[in-house]
mmCIF file of C-alpha atoms in Angstrom:
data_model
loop_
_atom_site.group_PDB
_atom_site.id
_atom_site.type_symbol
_atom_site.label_atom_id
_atom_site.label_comp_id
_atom_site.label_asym_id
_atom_site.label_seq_id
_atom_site.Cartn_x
_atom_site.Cartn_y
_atom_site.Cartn_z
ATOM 1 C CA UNK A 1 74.408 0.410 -13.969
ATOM 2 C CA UNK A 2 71.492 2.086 -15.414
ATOM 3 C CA UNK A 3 71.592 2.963 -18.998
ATOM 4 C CA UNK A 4 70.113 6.069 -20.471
ATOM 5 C CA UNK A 5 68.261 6.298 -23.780
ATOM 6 C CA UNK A 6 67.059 8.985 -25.542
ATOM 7 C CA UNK A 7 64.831 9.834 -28.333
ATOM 8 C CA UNK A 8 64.473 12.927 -30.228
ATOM 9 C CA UNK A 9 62.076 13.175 -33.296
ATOM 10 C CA UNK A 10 62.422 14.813 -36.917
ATOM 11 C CA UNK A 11 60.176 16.759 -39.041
ATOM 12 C CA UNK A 12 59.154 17.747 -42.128
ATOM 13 C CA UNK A 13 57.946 22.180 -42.919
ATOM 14 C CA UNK A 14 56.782 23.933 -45.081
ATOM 15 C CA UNK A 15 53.686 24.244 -47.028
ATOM 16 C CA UNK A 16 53.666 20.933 -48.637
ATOM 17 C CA UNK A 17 55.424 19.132 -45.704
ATOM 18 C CA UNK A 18 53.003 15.844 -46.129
ATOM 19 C CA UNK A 19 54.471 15.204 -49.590
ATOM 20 C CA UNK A 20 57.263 13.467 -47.052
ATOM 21 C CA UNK A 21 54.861 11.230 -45.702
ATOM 22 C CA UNK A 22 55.915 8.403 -48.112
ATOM 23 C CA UNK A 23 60.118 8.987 -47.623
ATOM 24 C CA UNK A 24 59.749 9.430 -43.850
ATOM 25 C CA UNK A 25 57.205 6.705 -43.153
ATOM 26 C CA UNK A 26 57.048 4.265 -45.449
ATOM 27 C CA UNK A 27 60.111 2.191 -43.639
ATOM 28 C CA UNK A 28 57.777 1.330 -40.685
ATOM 29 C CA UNK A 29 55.159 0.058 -42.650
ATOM 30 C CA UNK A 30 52.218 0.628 -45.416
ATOM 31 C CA UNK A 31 49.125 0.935 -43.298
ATOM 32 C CA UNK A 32 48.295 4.444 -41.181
ATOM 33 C CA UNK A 33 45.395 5.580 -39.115
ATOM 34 C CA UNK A 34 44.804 9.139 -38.390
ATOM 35 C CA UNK A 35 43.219 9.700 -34.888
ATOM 36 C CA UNK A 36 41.695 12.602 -34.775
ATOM 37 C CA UNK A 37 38.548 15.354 -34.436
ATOM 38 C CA UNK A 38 36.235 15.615 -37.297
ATOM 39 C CA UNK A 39 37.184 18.985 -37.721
ATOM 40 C CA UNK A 40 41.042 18.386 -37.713
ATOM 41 C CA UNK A 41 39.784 16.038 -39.947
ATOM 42 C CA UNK A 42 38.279 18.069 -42.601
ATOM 43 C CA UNK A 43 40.798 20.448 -42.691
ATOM 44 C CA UNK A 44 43.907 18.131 -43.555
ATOM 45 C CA UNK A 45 42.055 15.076 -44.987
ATOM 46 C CA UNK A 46 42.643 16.432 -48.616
ATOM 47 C CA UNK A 47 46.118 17.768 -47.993
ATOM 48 C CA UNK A 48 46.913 14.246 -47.122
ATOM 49 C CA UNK A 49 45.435 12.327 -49.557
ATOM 50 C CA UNK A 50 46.930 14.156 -52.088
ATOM 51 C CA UNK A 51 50.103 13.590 -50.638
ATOM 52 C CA UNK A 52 49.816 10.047 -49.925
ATOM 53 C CA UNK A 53 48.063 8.885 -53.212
ATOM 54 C CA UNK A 54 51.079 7.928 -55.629
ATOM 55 C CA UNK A 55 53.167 5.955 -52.167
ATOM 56 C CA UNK A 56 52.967 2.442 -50.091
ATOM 57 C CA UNK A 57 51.935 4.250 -47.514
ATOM 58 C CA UNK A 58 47.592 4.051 -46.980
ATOM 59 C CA UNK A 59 45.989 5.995 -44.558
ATOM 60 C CA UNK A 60 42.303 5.548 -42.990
ATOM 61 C CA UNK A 61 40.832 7.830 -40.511
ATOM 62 C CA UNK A 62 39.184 7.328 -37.133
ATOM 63 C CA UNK A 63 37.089 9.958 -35.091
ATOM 64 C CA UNK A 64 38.169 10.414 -31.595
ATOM 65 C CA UNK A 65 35.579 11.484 -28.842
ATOM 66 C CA UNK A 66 36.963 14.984 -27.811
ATOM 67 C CA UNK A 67 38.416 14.221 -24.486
ATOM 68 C CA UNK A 68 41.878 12.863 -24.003
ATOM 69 C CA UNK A 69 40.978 10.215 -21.523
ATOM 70 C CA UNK A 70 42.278 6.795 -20.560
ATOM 71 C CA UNK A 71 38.960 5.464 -21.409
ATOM 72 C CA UNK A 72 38.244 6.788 -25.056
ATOM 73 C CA UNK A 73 41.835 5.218 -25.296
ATOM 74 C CA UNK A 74 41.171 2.278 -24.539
ATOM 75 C CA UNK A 75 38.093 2.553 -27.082
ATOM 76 C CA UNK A 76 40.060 3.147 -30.012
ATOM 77 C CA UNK A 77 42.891 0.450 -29.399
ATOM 78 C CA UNK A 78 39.962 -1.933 -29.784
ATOM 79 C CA UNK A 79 38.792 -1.162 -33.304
ATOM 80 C CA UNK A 80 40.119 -3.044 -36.298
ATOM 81 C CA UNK A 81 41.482 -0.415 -38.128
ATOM 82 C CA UNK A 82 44.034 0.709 -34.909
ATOM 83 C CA UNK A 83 44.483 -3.079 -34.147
ATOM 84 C CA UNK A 84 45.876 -3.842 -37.738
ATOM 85 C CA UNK A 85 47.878 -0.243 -38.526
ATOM 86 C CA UNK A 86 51.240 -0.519 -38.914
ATOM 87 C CA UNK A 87 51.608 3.074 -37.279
ATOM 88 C CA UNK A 88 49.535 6.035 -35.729
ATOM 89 C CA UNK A 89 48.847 9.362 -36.908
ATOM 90 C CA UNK A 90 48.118 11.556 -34.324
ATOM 91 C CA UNK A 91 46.191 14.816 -35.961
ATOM 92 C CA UNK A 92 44.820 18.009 -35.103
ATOM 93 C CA UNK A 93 45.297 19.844 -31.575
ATOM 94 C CA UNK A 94 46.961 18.863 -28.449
ATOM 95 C CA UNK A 95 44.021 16.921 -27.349
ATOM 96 C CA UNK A 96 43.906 14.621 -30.200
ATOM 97 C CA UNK A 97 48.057 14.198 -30.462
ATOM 98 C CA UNK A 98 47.719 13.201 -26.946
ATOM 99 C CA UNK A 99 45.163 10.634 -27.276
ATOM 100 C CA UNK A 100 47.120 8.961 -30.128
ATOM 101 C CA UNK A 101 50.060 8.997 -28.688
ATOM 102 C CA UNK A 102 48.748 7.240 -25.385
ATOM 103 C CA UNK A 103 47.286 4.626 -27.648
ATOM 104 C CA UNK A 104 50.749 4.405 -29.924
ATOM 105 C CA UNK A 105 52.295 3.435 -26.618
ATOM 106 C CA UNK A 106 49.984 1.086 -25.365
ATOM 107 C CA UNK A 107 49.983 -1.072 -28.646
ATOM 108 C CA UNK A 108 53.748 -0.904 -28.813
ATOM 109 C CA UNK A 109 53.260 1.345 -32.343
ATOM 110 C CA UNK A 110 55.233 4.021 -34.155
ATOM 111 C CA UNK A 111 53.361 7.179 -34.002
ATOM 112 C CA UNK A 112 53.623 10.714 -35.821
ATOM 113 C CA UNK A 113 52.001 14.060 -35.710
ATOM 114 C CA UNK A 114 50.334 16.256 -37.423
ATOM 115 C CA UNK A 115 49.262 19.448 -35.622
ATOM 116 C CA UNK A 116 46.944 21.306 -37.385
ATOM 117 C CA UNK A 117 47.279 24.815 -34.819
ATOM 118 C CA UNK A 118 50.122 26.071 -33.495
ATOM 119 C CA UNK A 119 49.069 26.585 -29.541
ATOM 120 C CA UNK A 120 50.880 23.649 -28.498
ATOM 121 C CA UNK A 121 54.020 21.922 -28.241
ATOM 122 C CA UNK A 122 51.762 18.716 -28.250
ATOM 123 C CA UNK A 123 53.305 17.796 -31.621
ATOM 124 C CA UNK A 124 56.559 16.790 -30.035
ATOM 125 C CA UNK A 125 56.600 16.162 -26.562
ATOM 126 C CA UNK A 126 56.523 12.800 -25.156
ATOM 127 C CA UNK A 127 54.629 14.173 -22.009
ATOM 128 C CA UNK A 128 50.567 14.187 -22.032
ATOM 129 C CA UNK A 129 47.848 16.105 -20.138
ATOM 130 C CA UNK A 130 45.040 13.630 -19.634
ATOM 131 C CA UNK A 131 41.143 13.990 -18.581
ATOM 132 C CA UNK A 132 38.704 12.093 -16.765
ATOM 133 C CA UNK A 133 35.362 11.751 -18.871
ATOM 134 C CA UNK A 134 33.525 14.729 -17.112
ATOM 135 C CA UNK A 135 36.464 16.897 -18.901
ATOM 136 C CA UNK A 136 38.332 17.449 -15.291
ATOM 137 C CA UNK A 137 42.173 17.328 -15.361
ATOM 138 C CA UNK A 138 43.329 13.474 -14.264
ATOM 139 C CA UNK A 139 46.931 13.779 -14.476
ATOM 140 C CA UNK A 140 50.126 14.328 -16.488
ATOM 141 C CA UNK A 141 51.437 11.594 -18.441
ATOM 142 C CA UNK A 142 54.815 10.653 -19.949
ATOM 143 C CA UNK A 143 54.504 8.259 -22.554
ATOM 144 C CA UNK A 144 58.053 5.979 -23.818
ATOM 145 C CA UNK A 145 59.371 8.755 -26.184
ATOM 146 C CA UNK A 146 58.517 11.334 -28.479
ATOM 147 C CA UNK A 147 57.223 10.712 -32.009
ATOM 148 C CA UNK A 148 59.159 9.826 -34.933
ATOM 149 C CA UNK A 149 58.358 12.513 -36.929
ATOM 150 C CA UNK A 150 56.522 15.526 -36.827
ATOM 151 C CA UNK A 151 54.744 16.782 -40.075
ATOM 152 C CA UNK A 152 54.333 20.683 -40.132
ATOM 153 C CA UNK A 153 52.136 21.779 -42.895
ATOM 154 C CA UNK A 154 52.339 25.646 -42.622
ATOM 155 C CA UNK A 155 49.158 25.609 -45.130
ATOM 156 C CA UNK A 156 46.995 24.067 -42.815
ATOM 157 C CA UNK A 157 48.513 25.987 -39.602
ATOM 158 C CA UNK A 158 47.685 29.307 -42.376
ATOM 159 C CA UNK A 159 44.155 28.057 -42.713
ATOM 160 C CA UNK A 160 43.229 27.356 -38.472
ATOM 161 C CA UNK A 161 41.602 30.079 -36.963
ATOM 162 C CA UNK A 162 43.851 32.993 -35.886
ATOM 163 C CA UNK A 163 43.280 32.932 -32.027
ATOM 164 C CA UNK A 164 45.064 29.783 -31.722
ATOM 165 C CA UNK A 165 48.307 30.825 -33.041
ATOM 166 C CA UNK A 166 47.934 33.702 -31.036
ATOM 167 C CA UNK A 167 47.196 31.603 -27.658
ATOM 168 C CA UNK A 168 50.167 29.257 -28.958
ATOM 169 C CA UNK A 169 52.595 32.773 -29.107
ATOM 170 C CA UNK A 170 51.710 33.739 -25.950
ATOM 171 C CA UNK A 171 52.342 29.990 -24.092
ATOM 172 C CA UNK A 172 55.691 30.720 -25.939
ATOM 173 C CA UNK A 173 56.743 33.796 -24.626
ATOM 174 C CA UNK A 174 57.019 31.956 -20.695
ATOM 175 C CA UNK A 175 59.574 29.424 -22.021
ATOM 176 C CA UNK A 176 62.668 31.865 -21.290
ATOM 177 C CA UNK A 177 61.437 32.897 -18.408
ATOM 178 C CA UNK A 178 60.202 30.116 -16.453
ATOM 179 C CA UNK A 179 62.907 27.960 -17.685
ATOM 180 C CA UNK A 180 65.629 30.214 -16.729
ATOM 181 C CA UNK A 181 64.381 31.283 -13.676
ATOM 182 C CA UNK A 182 63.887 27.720 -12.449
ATOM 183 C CA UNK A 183 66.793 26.555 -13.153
ATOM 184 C CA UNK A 184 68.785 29.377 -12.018
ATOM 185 C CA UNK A 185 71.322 28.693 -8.977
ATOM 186 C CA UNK A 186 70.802 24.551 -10.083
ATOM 187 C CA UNK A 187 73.206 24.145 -12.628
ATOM 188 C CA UNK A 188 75.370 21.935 -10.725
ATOM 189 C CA UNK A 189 72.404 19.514 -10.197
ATOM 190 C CA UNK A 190 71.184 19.845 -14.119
ATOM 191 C CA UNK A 191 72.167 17.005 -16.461
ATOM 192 C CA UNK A 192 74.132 17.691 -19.508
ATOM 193 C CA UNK A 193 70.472 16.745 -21.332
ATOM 194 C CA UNK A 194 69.092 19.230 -19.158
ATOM 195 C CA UNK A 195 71.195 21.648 -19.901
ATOM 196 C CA UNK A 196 71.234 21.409 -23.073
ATOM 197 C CA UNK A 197 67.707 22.201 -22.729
ATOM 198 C CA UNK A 198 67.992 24.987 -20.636
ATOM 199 C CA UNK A 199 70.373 26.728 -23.093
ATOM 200 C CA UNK A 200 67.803 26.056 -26.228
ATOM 201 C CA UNK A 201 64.954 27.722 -23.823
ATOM 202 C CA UNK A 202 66.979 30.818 -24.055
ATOM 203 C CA UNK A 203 66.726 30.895 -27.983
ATOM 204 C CA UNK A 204 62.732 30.380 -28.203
ATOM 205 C CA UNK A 205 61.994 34.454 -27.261
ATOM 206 C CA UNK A 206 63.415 35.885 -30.031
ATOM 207 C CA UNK A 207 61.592 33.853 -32.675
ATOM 208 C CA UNK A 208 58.519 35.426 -31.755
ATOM 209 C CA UNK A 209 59.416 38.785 -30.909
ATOM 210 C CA UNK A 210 60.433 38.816 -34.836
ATOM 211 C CA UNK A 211 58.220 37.164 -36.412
ATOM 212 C CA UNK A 212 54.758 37.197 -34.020
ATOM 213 C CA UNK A 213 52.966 40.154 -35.601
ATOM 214 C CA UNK A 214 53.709 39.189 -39.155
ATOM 215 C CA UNK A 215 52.091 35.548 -38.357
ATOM 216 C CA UNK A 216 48.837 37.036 -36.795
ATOM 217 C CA UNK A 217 48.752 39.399 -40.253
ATOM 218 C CA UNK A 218 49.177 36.345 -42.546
ATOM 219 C CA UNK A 219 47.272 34.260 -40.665
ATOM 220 C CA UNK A 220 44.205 36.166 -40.868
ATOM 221 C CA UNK A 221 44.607 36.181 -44.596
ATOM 222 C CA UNK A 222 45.665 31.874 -44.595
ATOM 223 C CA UNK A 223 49.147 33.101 -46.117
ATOM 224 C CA UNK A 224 51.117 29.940 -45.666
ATOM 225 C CA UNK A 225 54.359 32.575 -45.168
ATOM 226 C CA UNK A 226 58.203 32.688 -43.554
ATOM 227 C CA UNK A 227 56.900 34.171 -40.755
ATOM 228 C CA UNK A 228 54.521 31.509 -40.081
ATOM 229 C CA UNK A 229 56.784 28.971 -40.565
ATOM 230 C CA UNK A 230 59.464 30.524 -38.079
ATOM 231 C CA UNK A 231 57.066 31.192 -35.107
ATOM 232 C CA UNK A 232 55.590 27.621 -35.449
ATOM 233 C CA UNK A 233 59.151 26.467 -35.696
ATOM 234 C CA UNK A 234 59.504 28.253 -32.370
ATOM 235 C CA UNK A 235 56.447 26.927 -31.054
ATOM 236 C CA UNK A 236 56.446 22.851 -32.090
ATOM 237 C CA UNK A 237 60.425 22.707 -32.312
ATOM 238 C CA UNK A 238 62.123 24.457 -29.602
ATOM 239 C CA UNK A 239 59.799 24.791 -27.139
ATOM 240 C CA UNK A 240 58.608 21.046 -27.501
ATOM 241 C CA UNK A 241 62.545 20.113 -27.316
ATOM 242 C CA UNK A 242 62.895 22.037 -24.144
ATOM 243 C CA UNK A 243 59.977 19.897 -22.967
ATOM 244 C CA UNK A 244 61.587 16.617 -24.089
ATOM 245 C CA UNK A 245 65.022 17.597 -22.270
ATOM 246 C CA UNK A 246 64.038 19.059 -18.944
ATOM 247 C CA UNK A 247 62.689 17.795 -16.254
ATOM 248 C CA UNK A 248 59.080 19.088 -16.546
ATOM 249 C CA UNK A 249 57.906 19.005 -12.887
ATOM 250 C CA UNK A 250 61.271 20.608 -11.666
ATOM 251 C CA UNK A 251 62.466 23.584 -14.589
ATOM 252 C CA UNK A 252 60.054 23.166 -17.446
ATOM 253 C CA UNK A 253 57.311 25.345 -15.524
ATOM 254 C CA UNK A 254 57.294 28.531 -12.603
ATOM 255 C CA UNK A 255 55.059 31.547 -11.789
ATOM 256 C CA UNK A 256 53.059 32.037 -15.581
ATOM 257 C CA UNK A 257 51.735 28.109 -15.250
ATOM 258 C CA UNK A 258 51.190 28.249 -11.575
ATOM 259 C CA UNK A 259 48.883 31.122 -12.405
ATOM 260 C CA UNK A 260 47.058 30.194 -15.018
ATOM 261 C CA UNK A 261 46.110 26.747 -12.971
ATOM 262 C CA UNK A 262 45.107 27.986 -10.087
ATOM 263 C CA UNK A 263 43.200 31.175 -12.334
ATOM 264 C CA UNK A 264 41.369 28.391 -13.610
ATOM 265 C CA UNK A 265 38.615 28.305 -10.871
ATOM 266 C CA UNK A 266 37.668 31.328 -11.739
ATOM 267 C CA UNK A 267 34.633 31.041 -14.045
ATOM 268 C CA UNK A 268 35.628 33.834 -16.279
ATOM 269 C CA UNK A 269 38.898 32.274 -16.615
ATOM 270 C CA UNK A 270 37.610 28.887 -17.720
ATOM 271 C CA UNK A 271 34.988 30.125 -19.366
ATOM 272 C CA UNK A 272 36.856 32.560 -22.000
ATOM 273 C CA UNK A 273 40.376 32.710 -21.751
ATOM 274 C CA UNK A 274 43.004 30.800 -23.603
ATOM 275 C CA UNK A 275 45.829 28.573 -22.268
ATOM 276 C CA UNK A 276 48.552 30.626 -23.539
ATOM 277 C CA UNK A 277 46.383 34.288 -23.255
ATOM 278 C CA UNK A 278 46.715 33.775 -19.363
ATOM 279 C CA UNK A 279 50.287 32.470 -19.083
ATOM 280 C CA UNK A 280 51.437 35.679 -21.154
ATOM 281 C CA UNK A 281 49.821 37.296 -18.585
ATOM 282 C CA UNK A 282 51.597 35.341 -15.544
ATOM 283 C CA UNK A 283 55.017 35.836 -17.753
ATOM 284 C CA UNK A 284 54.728 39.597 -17.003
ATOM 285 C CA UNK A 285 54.009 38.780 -13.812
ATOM 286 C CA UNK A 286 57.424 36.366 -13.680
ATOM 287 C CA UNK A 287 59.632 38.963 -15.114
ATOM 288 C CA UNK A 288 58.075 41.966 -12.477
ATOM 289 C CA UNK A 289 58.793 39.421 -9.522
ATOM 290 C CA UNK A 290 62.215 38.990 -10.892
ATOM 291 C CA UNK A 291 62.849 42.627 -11.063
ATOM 292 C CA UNK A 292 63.556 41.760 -15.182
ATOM 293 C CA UNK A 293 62.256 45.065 -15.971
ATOM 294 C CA UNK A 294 64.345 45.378 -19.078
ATOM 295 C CA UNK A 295 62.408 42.419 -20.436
ATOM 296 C CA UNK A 296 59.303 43.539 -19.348
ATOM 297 C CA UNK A 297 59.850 47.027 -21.535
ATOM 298 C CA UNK A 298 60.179 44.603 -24.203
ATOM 299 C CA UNK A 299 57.360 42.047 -23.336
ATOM 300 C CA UNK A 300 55.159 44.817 -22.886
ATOM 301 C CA UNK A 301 55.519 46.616 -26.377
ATOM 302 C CA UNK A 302 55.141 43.124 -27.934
ATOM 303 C CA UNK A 303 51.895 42.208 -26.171
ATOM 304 C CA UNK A 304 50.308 45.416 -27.090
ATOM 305 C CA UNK A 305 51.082 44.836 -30.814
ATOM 306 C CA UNK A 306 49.877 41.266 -30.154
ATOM 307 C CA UNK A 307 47.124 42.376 -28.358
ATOM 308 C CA UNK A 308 47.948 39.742 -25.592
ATOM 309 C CA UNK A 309 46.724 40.745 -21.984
ATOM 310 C CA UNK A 310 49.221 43.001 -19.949
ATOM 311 C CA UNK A 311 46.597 43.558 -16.751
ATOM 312 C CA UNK A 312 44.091 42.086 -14.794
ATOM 313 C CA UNK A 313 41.407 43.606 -16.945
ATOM 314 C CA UNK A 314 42.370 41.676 -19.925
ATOM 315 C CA UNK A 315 41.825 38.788 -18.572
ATOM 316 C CA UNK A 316 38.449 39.900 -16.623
ATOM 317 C CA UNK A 317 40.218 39.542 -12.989
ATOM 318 C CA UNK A 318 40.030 41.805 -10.229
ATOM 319 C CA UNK A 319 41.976 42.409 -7.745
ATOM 320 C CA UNK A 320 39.842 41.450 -4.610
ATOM 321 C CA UNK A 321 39.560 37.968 -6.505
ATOM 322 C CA UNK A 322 43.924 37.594 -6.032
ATOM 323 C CA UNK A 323 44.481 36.151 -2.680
ATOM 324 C CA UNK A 324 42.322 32.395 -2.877
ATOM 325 C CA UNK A 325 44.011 32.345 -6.419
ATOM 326 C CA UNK A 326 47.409 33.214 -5.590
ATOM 327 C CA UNK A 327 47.074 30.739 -2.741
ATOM 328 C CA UNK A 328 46.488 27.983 -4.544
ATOM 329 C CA UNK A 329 49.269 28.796 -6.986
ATOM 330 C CA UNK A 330 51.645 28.588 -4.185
ATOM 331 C CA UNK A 331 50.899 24.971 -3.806
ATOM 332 C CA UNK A 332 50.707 24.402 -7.352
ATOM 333 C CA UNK A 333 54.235 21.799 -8.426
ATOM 334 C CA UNK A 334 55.230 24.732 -10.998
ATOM 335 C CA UNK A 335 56.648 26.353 -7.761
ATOM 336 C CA UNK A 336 58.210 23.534 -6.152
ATOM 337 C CA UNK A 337 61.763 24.948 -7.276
ATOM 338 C CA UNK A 338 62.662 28.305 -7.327
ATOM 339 C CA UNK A 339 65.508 30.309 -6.907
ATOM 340 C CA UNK A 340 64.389 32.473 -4.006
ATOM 341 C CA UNK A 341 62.049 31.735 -1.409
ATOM 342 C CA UNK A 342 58.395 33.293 -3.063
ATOM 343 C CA UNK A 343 54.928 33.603 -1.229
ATOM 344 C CA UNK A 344 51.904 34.240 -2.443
ATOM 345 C CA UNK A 345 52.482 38.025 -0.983
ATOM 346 C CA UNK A 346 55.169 38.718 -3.064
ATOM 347 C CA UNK A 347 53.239 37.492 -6.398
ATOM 348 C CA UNK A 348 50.033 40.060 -5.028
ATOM 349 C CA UNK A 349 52.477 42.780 -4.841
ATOM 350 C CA UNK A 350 54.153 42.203 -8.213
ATOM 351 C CA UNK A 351 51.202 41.921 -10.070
ATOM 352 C CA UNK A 352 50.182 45.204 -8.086
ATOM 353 C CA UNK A 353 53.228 46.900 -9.381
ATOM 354 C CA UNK A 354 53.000 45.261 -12.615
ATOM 355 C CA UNK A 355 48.925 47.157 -12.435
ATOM 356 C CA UNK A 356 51.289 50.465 -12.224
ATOM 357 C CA UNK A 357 53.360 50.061 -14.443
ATOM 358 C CA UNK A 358 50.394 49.492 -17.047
ATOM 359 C CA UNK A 359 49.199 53.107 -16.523
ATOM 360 C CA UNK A 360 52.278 54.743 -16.092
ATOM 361 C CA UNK A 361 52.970 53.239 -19.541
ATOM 362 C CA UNK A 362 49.093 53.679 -21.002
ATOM 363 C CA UNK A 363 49.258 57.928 -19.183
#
């Protein structure tokens, strides 16, 4: 009989959160190293030095190369300082979190994170996107579990710079959708994990439909507030605990992800557009598909207040560039399960009507 085991991690919020560094961490040891970007770095380093200088617990710092490859790795894992820590700190983006997490599992250390933007649900999945050294995608990793804790300083996510909170809302608003829709007609194959997950997807809209706007505001002015707070709440905690619970090849990802990978050849795309400003795109494009047109009133108003992209124009597409993209989506593993047999027709004309329902609502 095989036996299942599960980890989930904690965390710590609020503007001050790494004044729990000592209570939460101090157990597995007295020696930390941060991993992470110089500017992640800079931003934090002061925040948690403050926080750590009366405890046990002593952090040092190491600079990570940028890319979150298997080599720079196994770079770090040879240098003293991560040889003789008694844990890992994995800082900054989802870039950084994911290199230290790799290396926390190949040295058989705690680790715990510290994301400094909110764009990502980096911070608490156990799954990792990985790069070869030229910066091309390599693969999708899962690494033994989650981290123990998660340290959410809404100070520092206050003081990032605005557009990534905003990319990290719109990656948000697909976890409903594509969740739902995935799993939708499975529910006798689901596992009670998995469902479990697939019920918390449906409670990670209405976070940011509250509180979205309000973030952007106080973000712009670094106001560590409530609102911040509950969208990165939204964002780290039950979107990353959806990712932890679901299977991510099979329900964790649908139309908006298929999208924005295969929108990636497209220079303009790569070039200057944002993870989570595409998928918001590809969610409108979900919920037109679906015929959720009651949600996509909704969506819709939202976006415009967010000033998220609700056409092909945002996002610097056109429409005779579609059918190589839309192609590729198709074979794309975010549409491997769906509820309905979907081809790369029916996305062209939903993204056509979703281009008429734009100016009916903009006439």
């Amino acid at each position: 009989m095989e036996n299942l085991t599960v980890f989930y991690p904690g965390y710590s919020a609020g503007a001050d959160a790494y004044y729990e560094i000592e209570a939460v961490c101090s157990p597995y040891g007295t020696k930390a190293v941060v991993i992470s970007d110089e500017i992640s770095i800079n931003a934090t380093r002061k925040y948690i030095d403050e926080a750590t200088a009366e405890g046990t617990v002593k952090v040092e710092y190491v600079l990570f190369g940028g890319e979150a490859s298997f080599e720079e790795c196994e770079r770090l894992e040879k240098l003293d300082v991560v040889k003789n820590a008694d844990m890992i700190f994995c800082l900054g983006g989802g870039k950084a979190i994911d290199t230290g997490k790799y290396v926390a599992r190949d040295m058989g250390k705690p680790y715990f994170t510290f994301p400094t933007i909110a764009s990502t649900c980096a911070c608490n999945s156990a799954l990792g996107i990985y790069y070869n050294e030229d910066h091309t995608f390599r693969c999708m990793y899962r690494v033994d579990r989650p981290p123990v804790h998660i340290f959410i300083s809404t100070r520092v996510i206050a003081e990032a710079p605005v557009s990534f909170l905003w990319a990290g809302i719109g990656d948000g608003m697909s976890k409903e959708a594509e969740v739902t829709f995935s799993a939708r007609g499975r529910e006798d194959e689901l596992t009670l994990v998995e469902q479990a997950g697939v019920a918390l997807a449906a409670c990670c809209t209405e976070p940011l439909l509250k509180y979205g706007i309000q973030a952007i505001e106080d973000c712009k002015n670094n106001v560590p507030s409530k609102a911040i707070e509950e969208v990165a709440l939204d964002i780290f905690i039950n979107t990353g605990m959806v990712s932890n619970m679901v299977d991510s090849a099979k329900y964790n990802t649908s139309v908006a992800h298929a999208f924005f990978n295969a929108s990636t050849t497209l220079h303009q795309i790569e070039a200057r557009h944002k993870h989570g400003e595409v998928v918001s795109y590809g969610t409108l494009v979900l919920l037109t598909l679906d015929k959720q047109y009651d949600k996509l009133d909704r969506f819709y108003d939202f976006y415009k207040g967010m000033k998220l992209p609700t056409k092909l124009a945002d996002i610097e597409i056109t429409v005779e560039e579609l059918d190589p993209v839309l192609e590729l989506a198709m074979k794309r593993y975010d549409m491997d399960v769906v509820p309905y047999e979907i081809t790369a027709g029916m996305l062209k004309d939903a993204i056509l009507e979703l281009e008429e329902y734009n100016k009916k609502k903009e006439a």
